Short mmCIF file of C-alpha atoms in Angstrom, two decimals:
data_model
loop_
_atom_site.label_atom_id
_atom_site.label_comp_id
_atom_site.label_asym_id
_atom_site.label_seq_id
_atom_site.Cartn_x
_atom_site.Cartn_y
_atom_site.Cartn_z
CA UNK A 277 124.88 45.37 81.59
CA UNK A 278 121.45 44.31 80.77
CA UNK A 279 119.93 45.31 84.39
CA UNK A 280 121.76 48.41 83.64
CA UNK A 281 120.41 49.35 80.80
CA UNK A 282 116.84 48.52 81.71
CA UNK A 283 117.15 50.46 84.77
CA UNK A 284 118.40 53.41 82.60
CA UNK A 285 115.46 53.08 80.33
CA UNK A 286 113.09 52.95 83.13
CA UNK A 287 114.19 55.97 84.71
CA UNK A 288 114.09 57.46 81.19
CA UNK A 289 110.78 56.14 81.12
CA UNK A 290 109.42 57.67 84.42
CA UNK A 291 111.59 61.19 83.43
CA UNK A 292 109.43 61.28 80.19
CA UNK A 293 106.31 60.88 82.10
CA UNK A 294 106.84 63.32 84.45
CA UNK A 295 107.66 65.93 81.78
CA UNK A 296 104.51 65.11 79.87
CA UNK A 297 102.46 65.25 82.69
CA UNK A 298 103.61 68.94 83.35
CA UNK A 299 103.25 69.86 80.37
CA UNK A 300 99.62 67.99 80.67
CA UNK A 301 98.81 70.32 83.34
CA UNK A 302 100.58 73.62 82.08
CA UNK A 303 98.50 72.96 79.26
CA UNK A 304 94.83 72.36 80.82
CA UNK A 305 95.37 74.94 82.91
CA UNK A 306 95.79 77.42 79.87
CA UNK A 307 92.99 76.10 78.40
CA UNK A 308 90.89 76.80 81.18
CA UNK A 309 91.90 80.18 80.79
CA UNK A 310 91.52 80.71 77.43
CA UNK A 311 88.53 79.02 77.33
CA UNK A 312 87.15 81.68 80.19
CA UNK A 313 87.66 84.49 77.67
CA UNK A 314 86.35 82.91 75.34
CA UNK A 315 83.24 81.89 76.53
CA UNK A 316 82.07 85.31 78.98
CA UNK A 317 83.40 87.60 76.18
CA UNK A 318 81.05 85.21 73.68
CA UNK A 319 78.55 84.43 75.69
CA UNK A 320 77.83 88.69 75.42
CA UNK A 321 78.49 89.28 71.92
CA UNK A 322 75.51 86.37 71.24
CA UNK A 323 73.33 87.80 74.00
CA UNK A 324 73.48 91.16 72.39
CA UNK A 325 73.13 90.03 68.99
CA UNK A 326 70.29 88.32 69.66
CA UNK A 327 68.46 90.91 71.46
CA UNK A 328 69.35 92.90 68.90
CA UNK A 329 68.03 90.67 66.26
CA UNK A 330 64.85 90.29 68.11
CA UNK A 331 64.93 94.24 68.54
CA UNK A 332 65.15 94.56 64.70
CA UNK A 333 62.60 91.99 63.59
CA UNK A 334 59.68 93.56 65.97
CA UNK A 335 60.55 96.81 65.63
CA UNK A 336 63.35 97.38 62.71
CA UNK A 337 65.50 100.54 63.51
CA UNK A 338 63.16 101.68 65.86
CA UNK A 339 63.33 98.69 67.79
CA UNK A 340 67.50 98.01 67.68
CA UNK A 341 67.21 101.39 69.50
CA UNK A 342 64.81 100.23 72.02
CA UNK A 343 66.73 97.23 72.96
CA UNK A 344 70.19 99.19 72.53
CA UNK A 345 68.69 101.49 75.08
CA UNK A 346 67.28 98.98 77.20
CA UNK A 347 70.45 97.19 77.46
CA UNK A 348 72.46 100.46 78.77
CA UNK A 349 70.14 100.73 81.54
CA UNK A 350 70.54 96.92 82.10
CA UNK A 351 74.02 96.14 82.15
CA UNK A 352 73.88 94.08 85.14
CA UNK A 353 71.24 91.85 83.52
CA UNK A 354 73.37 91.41 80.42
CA UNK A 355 76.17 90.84 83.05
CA UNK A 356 74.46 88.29 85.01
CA UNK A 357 73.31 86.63 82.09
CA UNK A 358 76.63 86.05 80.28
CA UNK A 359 78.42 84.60 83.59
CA UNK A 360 75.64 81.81 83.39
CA UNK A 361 77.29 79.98 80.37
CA UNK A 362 81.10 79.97 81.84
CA UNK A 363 79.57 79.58 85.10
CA UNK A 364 77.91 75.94 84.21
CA UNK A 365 81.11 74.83 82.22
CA UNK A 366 83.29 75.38 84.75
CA UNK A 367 81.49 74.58 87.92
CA UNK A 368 80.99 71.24 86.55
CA UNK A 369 84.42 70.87 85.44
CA UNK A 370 85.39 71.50 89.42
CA UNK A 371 82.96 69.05 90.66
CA UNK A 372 83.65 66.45 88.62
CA UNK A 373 87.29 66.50 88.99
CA UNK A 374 87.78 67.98 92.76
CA UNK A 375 84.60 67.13 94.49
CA UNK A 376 82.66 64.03 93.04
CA UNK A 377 85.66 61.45 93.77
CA UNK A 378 85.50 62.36 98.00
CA UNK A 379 81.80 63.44 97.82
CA UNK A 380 80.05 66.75 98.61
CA UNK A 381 79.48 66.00 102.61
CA UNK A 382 84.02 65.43 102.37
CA UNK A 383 84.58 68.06 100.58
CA UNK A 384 82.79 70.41 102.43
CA UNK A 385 84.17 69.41 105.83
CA UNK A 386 87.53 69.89 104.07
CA UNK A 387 86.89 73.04 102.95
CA UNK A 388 85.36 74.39 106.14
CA UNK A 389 87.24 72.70 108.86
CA UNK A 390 90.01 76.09 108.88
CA UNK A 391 87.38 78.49 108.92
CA UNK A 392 86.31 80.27 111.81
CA UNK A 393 84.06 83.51 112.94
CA UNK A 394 88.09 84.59 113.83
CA UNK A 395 88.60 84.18 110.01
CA UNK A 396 85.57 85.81 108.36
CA UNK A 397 86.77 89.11 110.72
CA UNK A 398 90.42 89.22 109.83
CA UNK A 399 88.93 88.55 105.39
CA UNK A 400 86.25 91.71 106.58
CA UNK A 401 89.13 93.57 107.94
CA UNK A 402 91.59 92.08 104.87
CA UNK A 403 88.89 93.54 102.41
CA UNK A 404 88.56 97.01 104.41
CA UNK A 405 92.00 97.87 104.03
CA UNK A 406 92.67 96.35 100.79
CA UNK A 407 90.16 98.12 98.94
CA UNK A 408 91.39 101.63 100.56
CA UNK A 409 95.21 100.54 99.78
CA UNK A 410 93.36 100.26 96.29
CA UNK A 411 93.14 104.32 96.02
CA UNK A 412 97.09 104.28 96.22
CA UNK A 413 97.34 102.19 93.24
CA UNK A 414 94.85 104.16 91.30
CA UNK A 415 96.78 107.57 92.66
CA UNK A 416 99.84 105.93 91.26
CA UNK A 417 98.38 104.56 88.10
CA UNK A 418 96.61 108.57 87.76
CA UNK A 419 100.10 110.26 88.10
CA UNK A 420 101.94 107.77 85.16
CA UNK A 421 99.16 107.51 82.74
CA UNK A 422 96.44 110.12 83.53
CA UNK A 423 94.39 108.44 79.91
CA UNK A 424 94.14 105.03 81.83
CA UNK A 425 91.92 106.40 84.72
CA UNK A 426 89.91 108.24 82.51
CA UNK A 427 89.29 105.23 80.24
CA UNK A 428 88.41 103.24 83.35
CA UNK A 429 86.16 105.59 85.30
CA UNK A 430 84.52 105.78 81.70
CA UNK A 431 83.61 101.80 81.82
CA UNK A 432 82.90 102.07 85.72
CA UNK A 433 79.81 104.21 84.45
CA UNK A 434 78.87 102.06 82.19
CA UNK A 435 79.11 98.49 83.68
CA UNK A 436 76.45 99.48 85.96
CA UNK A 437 77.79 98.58 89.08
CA UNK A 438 76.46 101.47 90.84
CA UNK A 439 73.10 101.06 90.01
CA UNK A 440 72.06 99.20 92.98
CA UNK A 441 69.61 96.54 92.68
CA UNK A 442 68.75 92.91 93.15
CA UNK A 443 69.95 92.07 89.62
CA UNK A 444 73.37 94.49 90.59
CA UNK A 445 74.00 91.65 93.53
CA UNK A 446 73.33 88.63 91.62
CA UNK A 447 75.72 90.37 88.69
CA UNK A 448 78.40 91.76 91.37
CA UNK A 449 78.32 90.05 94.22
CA UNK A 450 77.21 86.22 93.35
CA UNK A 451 78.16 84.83 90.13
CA UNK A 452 81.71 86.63 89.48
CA UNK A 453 83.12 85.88 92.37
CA UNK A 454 81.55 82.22 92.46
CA UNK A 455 82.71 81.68 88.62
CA UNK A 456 86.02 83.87 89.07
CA UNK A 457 87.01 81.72 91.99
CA UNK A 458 86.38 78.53 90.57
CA UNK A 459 88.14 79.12 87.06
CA UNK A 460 91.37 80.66 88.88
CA UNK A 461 92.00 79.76 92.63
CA UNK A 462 90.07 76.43 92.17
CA UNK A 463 90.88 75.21 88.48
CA UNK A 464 93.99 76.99 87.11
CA UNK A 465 95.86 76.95 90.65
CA UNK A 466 94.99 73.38 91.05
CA UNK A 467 96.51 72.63 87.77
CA UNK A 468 99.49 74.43 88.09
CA UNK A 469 100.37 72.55 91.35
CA UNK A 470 99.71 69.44 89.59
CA UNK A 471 102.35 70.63 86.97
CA UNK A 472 104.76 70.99 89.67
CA UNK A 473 104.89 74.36 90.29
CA UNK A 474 105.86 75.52 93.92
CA UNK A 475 102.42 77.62 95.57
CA UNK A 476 104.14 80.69 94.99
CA UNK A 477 105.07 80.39 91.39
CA UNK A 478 101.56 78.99 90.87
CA UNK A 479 100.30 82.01 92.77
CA UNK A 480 101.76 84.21 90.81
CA UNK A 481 100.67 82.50 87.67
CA UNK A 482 97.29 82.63 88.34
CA UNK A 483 97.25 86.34 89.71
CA UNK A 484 99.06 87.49 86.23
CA UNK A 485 96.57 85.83 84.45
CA UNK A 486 93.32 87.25 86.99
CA UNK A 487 94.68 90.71 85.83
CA UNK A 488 95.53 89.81 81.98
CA UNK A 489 91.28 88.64 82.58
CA UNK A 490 89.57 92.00 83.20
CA UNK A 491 91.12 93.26 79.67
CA UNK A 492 92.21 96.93 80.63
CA UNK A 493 95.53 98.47 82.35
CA UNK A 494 93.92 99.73 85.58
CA UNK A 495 91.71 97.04 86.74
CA UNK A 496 94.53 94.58 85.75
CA UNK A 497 96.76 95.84 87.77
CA UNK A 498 94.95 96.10 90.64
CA UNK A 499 93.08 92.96 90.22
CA UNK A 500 96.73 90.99 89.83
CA UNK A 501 97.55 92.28 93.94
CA UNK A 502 93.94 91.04 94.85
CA UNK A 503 94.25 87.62 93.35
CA UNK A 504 97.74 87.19 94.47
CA UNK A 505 95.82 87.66 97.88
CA UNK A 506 92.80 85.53 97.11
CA UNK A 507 95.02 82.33 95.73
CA UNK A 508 97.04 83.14 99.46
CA UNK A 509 93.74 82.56 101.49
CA UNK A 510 92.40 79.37 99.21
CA UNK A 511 96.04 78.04 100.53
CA UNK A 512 96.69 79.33 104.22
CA UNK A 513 92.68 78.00 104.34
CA UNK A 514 92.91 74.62 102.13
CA UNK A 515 89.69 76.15 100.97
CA UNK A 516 88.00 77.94 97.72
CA UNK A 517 85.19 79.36 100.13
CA UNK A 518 87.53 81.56 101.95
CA UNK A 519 88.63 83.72 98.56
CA UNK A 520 85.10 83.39 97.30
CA UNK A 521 84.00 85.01 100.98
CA UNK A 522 86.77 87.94 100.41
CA UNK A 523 85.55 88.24 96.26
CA UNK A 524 82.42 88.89 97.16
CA UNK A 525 82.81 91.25 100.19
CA UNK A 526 85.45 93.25 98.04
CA UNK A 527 82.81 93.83 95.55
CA UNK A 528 80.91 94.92 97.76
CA UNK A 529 83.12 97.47 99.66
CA UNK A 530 84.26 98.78 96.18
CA UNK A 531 80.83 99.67 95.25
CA UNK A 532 77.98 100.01 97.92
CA UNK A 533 80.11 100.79 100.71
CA UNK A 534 82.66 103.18 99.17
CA UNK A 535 79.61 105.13 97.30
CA UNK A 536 78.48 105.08 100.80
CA UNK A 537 81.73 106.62 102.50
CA UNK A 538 81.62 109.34 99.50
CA UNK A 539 78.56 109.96 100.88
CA UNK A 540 78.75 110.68 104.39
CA UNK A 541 81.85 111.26 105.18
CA UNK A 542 84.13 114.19 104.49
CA UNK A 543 87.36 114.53 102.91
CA UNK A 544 89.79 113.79 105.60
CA UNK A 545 88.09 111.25 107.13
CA UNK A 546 88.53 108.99 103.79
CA UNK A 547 92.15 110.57 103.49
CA UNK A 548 92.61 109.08 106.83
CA UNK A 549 91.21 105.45 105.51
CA UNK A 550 93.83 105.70 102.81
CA UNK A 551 96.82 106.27 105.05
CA UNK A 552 95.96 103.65 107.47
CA UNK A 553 95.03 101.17 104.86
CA UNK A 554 98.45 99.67 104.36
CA UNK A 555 99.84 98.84 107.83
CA UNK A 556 96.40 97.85 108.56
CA UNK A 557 96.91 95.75 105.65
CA UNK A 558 100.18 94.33 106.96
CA UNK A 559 98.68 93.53 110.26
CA UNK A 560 96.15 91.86 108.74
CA UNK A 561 97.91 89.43 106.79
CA UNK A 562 99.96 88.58 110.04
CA UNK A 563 96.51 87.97 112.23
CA UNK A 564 95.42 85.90 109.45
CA UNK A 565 98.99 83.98 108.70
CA UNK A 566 99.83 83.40 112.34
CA UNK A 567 96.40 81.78 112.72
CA UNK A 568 95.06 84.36 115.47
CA UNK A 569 91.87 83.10 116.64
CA UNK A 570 91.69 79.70 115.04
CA UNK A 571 94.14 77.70 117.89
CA UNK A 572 91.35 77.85 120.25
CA UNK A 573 88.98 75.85 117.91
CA UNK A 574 92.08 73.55 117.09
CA UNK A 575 92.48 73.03 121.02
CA UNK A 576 88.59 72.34 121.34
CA UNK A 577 88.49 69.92 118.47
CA UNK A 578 91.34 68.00 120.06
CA UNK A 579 89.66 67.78 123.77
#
């Protein structure tokens, strides 16, 4: 009865641990979350105060415009600049918990060893069709709640990611998807697969939470499809380079290159785009999760 009853209480012991070590993880990955908001949304609000208080003390009302101005026609520097604070708290968070135990050199083997020139042309293609299969989302979102798109083309304007520029890379294509990918493919995935959460579930979770991020119905939306995709790379890769890769390039195709296509290319041409988009989509995602192009390397590797 006695070896009974401390098995039972050893079991109950273990049980209890495992529950608080979900929870544990459920809970640090929340906090990371949270504590993303908080600090981008913060890290503005105190970078505009402060210009603004420097505005004011040079140049009183006169000056609060000048800087007021100067910050509308320099949204990407106030972007950049308020990515820098989240972007140091959480890229040393990821090192020291992911990469400083097996070292850099480990880590990035790991983390490169599944990508190939194959890859980076299927996550090209991947963010080709994916940002035209965007336009049916936005069509839908358009026909529901007309309001919605006109609130969003409104902050497109302003956010000043079509004024082109060095600062407009560092602000689009560098530090959001370097500090986006850490916080929720690296960090709050991580986490939630430590909790115990299958990949898909965990998947999910983070993708809700990508959309919940960007703060307004139409980029949400859109934004929870695209990290659903980006947390499916970072797995079917073992690798947070491979969704940073695809961030980066989908900024890029949603601003330079479609302003380009509006450009130079007529009506039906980008109708066309949009029609194909979504079986070229599907066929995509089947190159990429039937490993086309990456067997050959595996075969190499092994001779």
């Amino acid at each position: 009865n006695d070896t009974k009853e401390s098995v039972y209480r050893c079991e109950k012991l273990q049980i209890r641990r495992k529950i608080m070590k979900k929870a544990r993880n459920y809970g640090i990955a929340a906090v990371v979350f949270i504590l993303m908001i908080v600090l981008l949304n913060g890290s503005a609000v105190v970078l505009s105060a402060g210009v603004g208080i420097v505005g004011a003390v040079l140049g009183g009302y006169e000056g609060i415009n000048l800087v007021y101005d100067f910050m509308m026609n320099n949204m990407n520097l106030l972007t950049g600049l308020a990515y820098i604070i989240p972007g140091t708290v959480f890229f040393l968070w990821y090192y020291f918990v992911f990469v400083e135990k097996q070292g850099i050199s480990v880590f990035l083997r790991s983390h490169t060893r599944r990508l190939t020139p194959a890859s980076f042309g299927w996550q090209i293609l991947l963010v080709f069709s994916v940002q035209h299969a965007t336009t049916l989302v936005m069509l839908a979102i358009a026909a529901i709640a007309p309001p919605a798109i006109d609130n969003f083309s409104e902050m497109i304007e302003c956010s000043g990611v079509s004024k082109f520029s060095l600062m407009w890379a560092f602000s689009t294509l560098i530090l959001p998807p370097l500090v986006e990918e850490i916080v929720f493919r690296g960090l709050i995935l991580k986490y939630l697969e430590r909790a115990g959460a299958c990949f898909i579930v965990a998947n999910l979770i983070q993708a809700l939470l990508f959309g919940i991020f960007h703060m307004n119905i139409v980029q949400g939306i859109y934004t929870s499809l695209l990290g659903f995709l980006l947390g499916y790379l970072a797995y079917r890769y073992d690798s947070i380079l491979a969704p940073m890769i695809t961030h980066a390039l989908f900024n890029l195709f949603g601003t330079l290159i479609v302003d380009l296509e509006n450009r130079f290319l007529p009506d039906f041409a980008i109708e066309l785009l949009v029609l194909i988009s979504v079986p070229l989509l599907v066929g995509t995602l089947l190159m990429i999760h039937f490993r086309i192009g990456e067997r050959k390397r595996e075969k190499r590797q092994v001779q």
